[in-house]
Amino acid sequence: MSTAVLSASAATIPNNLNELAPLVHPGRKPPVLPGQDIGHLAKWSVSSFKFGFGPECLQDDDPDTFWQYVPVSDGPQPHFVTIEFPRKMAIQVKLPLLSNSPCTIPSSFLSMYPDIGFMLQKISLFLSFPLDDSYTPAAISIRAGTGLGDLQEVRSITLEKPDGWITFDVSTEPGDDGDGFKPVHAYILQILILTNHMNGKDTHVRGMRILGPVE
């Protein structure tokens, strides 16, 4: 398991790529990243929601809508999103960022990170502390497994007043060839909101994308 602390000011690329931190893409528009969104292949469900603010708001590409968790009692968190694939998926993107690559990668992306030969972006979340205040997630846990009974935590992240699309790897286990990270093969992916900013109880998540190749 790996924990990353993220500031909303800028993306940080550490010297050790095995500790690649989440990237912050400011603005409301989803970032253009290598790989494809495979979320439409899965069934989405949430722990609870306010009427009109259900899981469909996570995938509608509208930053003005959001999933809002509403506690059914005064019980504690976590709140969670469960994503169930019909077959085991490799939740990973691994593409060479080379000038002769057949993949179409924005030149702005290459200019931002010229020294990185690959990108492993797997989950993108749109969060906005300026808009959502205490409804904004502060600590997130990612779990994966073949069923609800064997989910294991593969990543945890701490956020500090995020504002924009937060993109991060599901796995931080180095690949066998030392180039990137091992993929997470799973039928079920679960994103848990462990805590919110300012000890808020309800949660707002304005967008979510799952990136990875279709095997």
Coordinates of C-alpha atoms in Angstrom, one line a residue:
M1 CA 0.0 0.0 0.0
S2 CA 1.2 3.5 -0.7
T3 CA 0.1 6.9 0.6
A4 CA 0.5 10.1 -1.3
V5 CA 0.0 13.6 0.0
L6 CA -1.2 16.0 -2.7
S7 CA -1.3 19.8 -2.7
A8 CA -3.7 21.5 -5.1
S9 CA -1.1 24.1 -6.1
A10 CA 0.7 22.0 -8.8
A11 CA 1.5 18.5 -9.9
T12 CA 4.7 17.1 -8.4
I13 CA 6.9 14.6 -10.3
P14 CA 9.3 13.0 -7.8
N15 CA 12.7 11.8 -8.8
N16 CA 11.7 8.2 -8.0
L17 CA 9.1 7.2 -10.5
N18 CA 8.0 4.3 -8.3
E19 CA 6.6 7.0 -6.0
L20 CA 4.8 8.9 -8.8
A21 CA 2.4 11.3 -7.1
P22 CA -1.0 12.2 -8.3
L23 CA -1.3 14.9 -10.9
V24 CA -3.6 17.9 -10.6
H25 CA -5.1 19.2 -13.9
P26 CA -6.7 22.6 -13.0
G27 CA -10.0 23.5 -14.7
R28 CA -13.3 21.8 -15.3
K29 CA -12.6 20.1 -18.5
P30 CA -11.3 16.5 -18.2
P31 CA -7.6 16.2 -19.1
V32 CA -6.6 14.5 -22.3
L33 CA -4.6 11.4 -21.2
P34 CA -3.2 8.3 -22.9
G35 CA -5.6 5.4 -22.7
Q36 CA -9.3 5.0 -22.8
D37 CA -12.1 5.4 -20.3
I38 CA -13.4 1.9 -19.6
G39 CA -16.0 3.0 -17.0
H40 CA -18.9 2.5 -19.4
L41 CA -18.2 -1.2 -19.4
A42 CA -19.0 -1.5 -15.7
K43 CA -21.9 -1.3 -13.3
W44 CA -21.7 1.6 -10.9
S45 CA -23.2 1.8 -7.5
V46 CA -22.8 4.0 -4.4
S47 CA -23.2 3.6 -0.7
S48 CA -26.0 6.2 -0.6
F49 CA -27.1 9.3 -2.5
K50 CA -29.4 12.2 -2.4
F51 CA -32.3 12.0 -5.0
G52 CA -31.1 13.5 -8.2
F53 CA -27.4 13.2 -7.2
G54 CA -26.7 9.6 -7.9
P55 CA -23.9 7.6 -9.5
E56 CA -24.9 8.8 -13.0
C57 CA -23.6 12.2 -12.1
L58 CA -20.0 10.8 -11.9
Q59 CA -20.0 10.0 -15.6
D60 CA -22.2 12.7 -17.2
D61 CA -19.3 15.0 -18.2
D62 CA -21.1 17.9 -16.4
P63 CA -18.9 19.5 -13.7
D64 CA -22.0 21.2 -12.3
T65 CA -23.5 17.9 -11.3
F66 CA -22.1 15.7 -8.6
W67 CA -22.7 12.5 -6.6
Q68 CA -23.7 13.5 -3.1
Y69 CA -23.5 11.0 -0.3
V70 CA -26.2 11.5 2.4
P71 CA -25.8 9.4 5.6
V72 CA -28.8 7.3 6.3
S73 CA -28.0 7.7 10.0
D74 CA -25.4 9.4 12.1
G75 CA -23.0 6.6 11.5
P76 CA -19.4 7.1 10.4
Q77 CA -17.8 7.1 7.0
P78 CA -16.5 5.7 4.7
H79 CA -18.7 6.5 1.7
F80 CA -17.9 4.5 -1.4
V81 CA -18.3 4.0 -5.1
T82 CA -18.3 0.4 -6.3
I83 CA -17.4 -0.3 -10.0
E84 CA -18.2 -3.9 -11.1
F85 CA -16.8 -5.1 -14.4
P86 CA -18.4 -8.1 -16.2
R87 CA -15.0 -9.7 -16.6
K88 CA -11.5 -9.1 -15.2
M89 CA -10.0 -5.9 -16.4
A90 CA -6.4 -4.6 -16.3
I91 CA -6.9 -1.2 -14.9
Q92 CA -3.7 0.4 -16.3
V93 CA -2.5 2.6 -19.1
K94 CA 1.1 2.1 -20.3
L95 CA 2.2 4.0 -23.5
P96 CA 5.6 5.1 -24.6
L97 CA 5.8 8.9 -24.9
L98 CA 8.1 8.9 -28.0
S99 CA 8.0 11.2 -31.0
N100 CA 7.5 8.3 -33.3
S101 CA 4.8 6.7 -31.2
P102 CA 1.7 5.7 -33.2
C103 CA -0.4 7.0 -30.2
T104 CA -1.8 10.5 -30.4
I105 CA -0.5 12.4 -27.3
P106 CA -0.9 16.2 -26.9
S107 CA 2.3 18.2 -27.4
S108 CA 1.4 20.2 -24.3
F109 CA 1.6 16.9 -22.3
L110 CA 5.0 16.1 -23.7
S111 CA 6.4 19.5 -23.0
M112 CA 5.2 19.3 -19.4
Y113 CA 6.8 16.0 -18.7
P114 CA 9.7 15.5 -21.2
D115 CA 11.7 13.2 -19.0
I116 CA 9.0 10.6 -18.4
G117 CA 9.0 7.8 -20.9
F118 CA 5.6 6.5 -19.8
M119 CA 2.3 7.5 -18.1
L120 CA 0.3 5.2 -15.9
Q121 CA -2.9 7.1 -15.3
K122 CA -5.7 5.0 -14.0
I123 CA -8.3 6.9 -12.1
S124 CA -9.3 10.6 -12.5
L125 CA -11.5 12.4 -10.0
F126 CA -13.0 15.9 -10.4
L127 CA -13.0 17.5 -6.9
S128 CA -13.4 21.2 -6.1
F129 CA -12.8 22.5 -2.6
P130 CA -13.7 26.1 -3.5
L131 CA -17.2 24.9 -4.6
D132 CA -17.8 22.1 -2.1
D133 CA -15.9 23.1 1.0
S134 CA -16.5 20.5 3.8
Y135 CA -18.1 18.2 1.2
T136 CA -14.7 17.7 -0.4
P137 CA -12.9 14.3 0.1
A138 CA -9.7 14.6 2.1
A139 CA -8.6 10.9 2.3
I140 CA -9.4 8.2 -0.2
S141 CA -8.7 4.5 -0.3
I142 CA -8.7 2.4 -3.4
R143 CA -9.6 -1.3 -3.1
A144 CA -9.7 -4.0 -5.8
G145 CA -10.6 -7.7 -6.0
T146 CA -12.5 -10.4 -7.7
G147 CA -15.6 -10.0 -5.5
L148 CA -16.9 -7.9 -2.7
G149 CA -15.6 -10.5 -0.2
D150 CA -11.9 -10.3 -1.1
L151 CA -11.4 -6.6 -1.7
Q152 CA -7.9 -5.4 -0.7
E153 CA -6.5 -1.9 -0.4
V154 CA -4.0 -1.1 -3.2
R155 CA -3.6 2.6 -2.7
S156 CA -4.5 5.4 -0.3
I157 CA -4.3 9.1 -1.0
T158 CA -4.5 12.2 1.2
L159 CA -5.7 15.4 -0.5
E160 CA -5.3 19.1 0.6
K161 CA -8.0 21.4 -0.8
P162 CA -8.0 19.9 -4.3
D163 CA -9.5 21.8 -7.2
G164 CA -9.5 20.1 -10.6
W165 CA -9.0 16.7 -12.0
I166 CA -6.9 14.5 -9.8
T167 CA -5.3 11.7 -11.7
F168 CA -3.3 8.9 -10.1
D169 CA -2.2 5.3 -10.4
V170 CA -4.2 2.5 -8.8
S171 CA -1.0 0.4 -8.2
T172 CA 2.4 1.6 -7.0
E173 CA 4.0 -1.8 -7.3
P174 CA 7.0 -1.5 -9.7
G175 CA 6.8 -3.6 -12.9
D176 CA 9.0 -6.6 -13.4
D177 CA 11.0 -4.7 -16.1
G178 CA 11.4 -1.7 -13.9
D179 CA 9.5 0.4 -16.4
G180 CA 6.3 1.6 -14.8
F181 CA 3.9 -0.2 -12.5
K182 CA 2.2 -3.6 -12.5
P183 CA -1.4 -3.5 -13.6
V184 CA -4.2 -4.2 -11.2
H185 CA -6.4 -7.1 -12.6
A186 CA -9.8 -6.9 -11.0
Y187 CA -13.5 -7.5 -11.4
I188 CA -14.4 -4.9 -8.8
L189 CA -12.9 -1.6 -8.0
Q190 CA -14.0 0.4 -5.0
I191 CA -13.2 4.0 -4.2
L192 CA -13.8 4.8 -0.5
I193 CA -14.0 8.3 0.9
L194 CA -12.5 7.9 4.3
T195 CA -12.7 11.5 5.5
N196 CA -13.8 14.9 4.2
H197 CA -12.2 18.3 4.7
M198 CA -13.2 20.1 7.9
N199 CA -14.7 16.9 9.2
G200 CA -17.6 17.1 6.9
K201 CA -20.0 14.1 6.8
D202 CA -21.5 14.4 3.3
T203 CA -19.4 14.0 0.2
H204 CA -19.4 15.6 -3.3
V205 CA -17.5 14.0 -6.2
R206 CA -18.1 15.9 -9.5
G207 CA -16.6 13.4 -11.9
M208 CA -14.8 10.1 -12.2
R209 CA -13.0 8.2 -14.9
I210 CA -11.4 4.8 -14.9
L211 CA -8.6 4.4 -17.5
G212 CA -7.2 1.2 -18.8
P213 CA -6.9 -1.1 -21.8
V214 CA -9.7 -3.5 -22.8
E215 CA -8.1 -7.0 -22.7

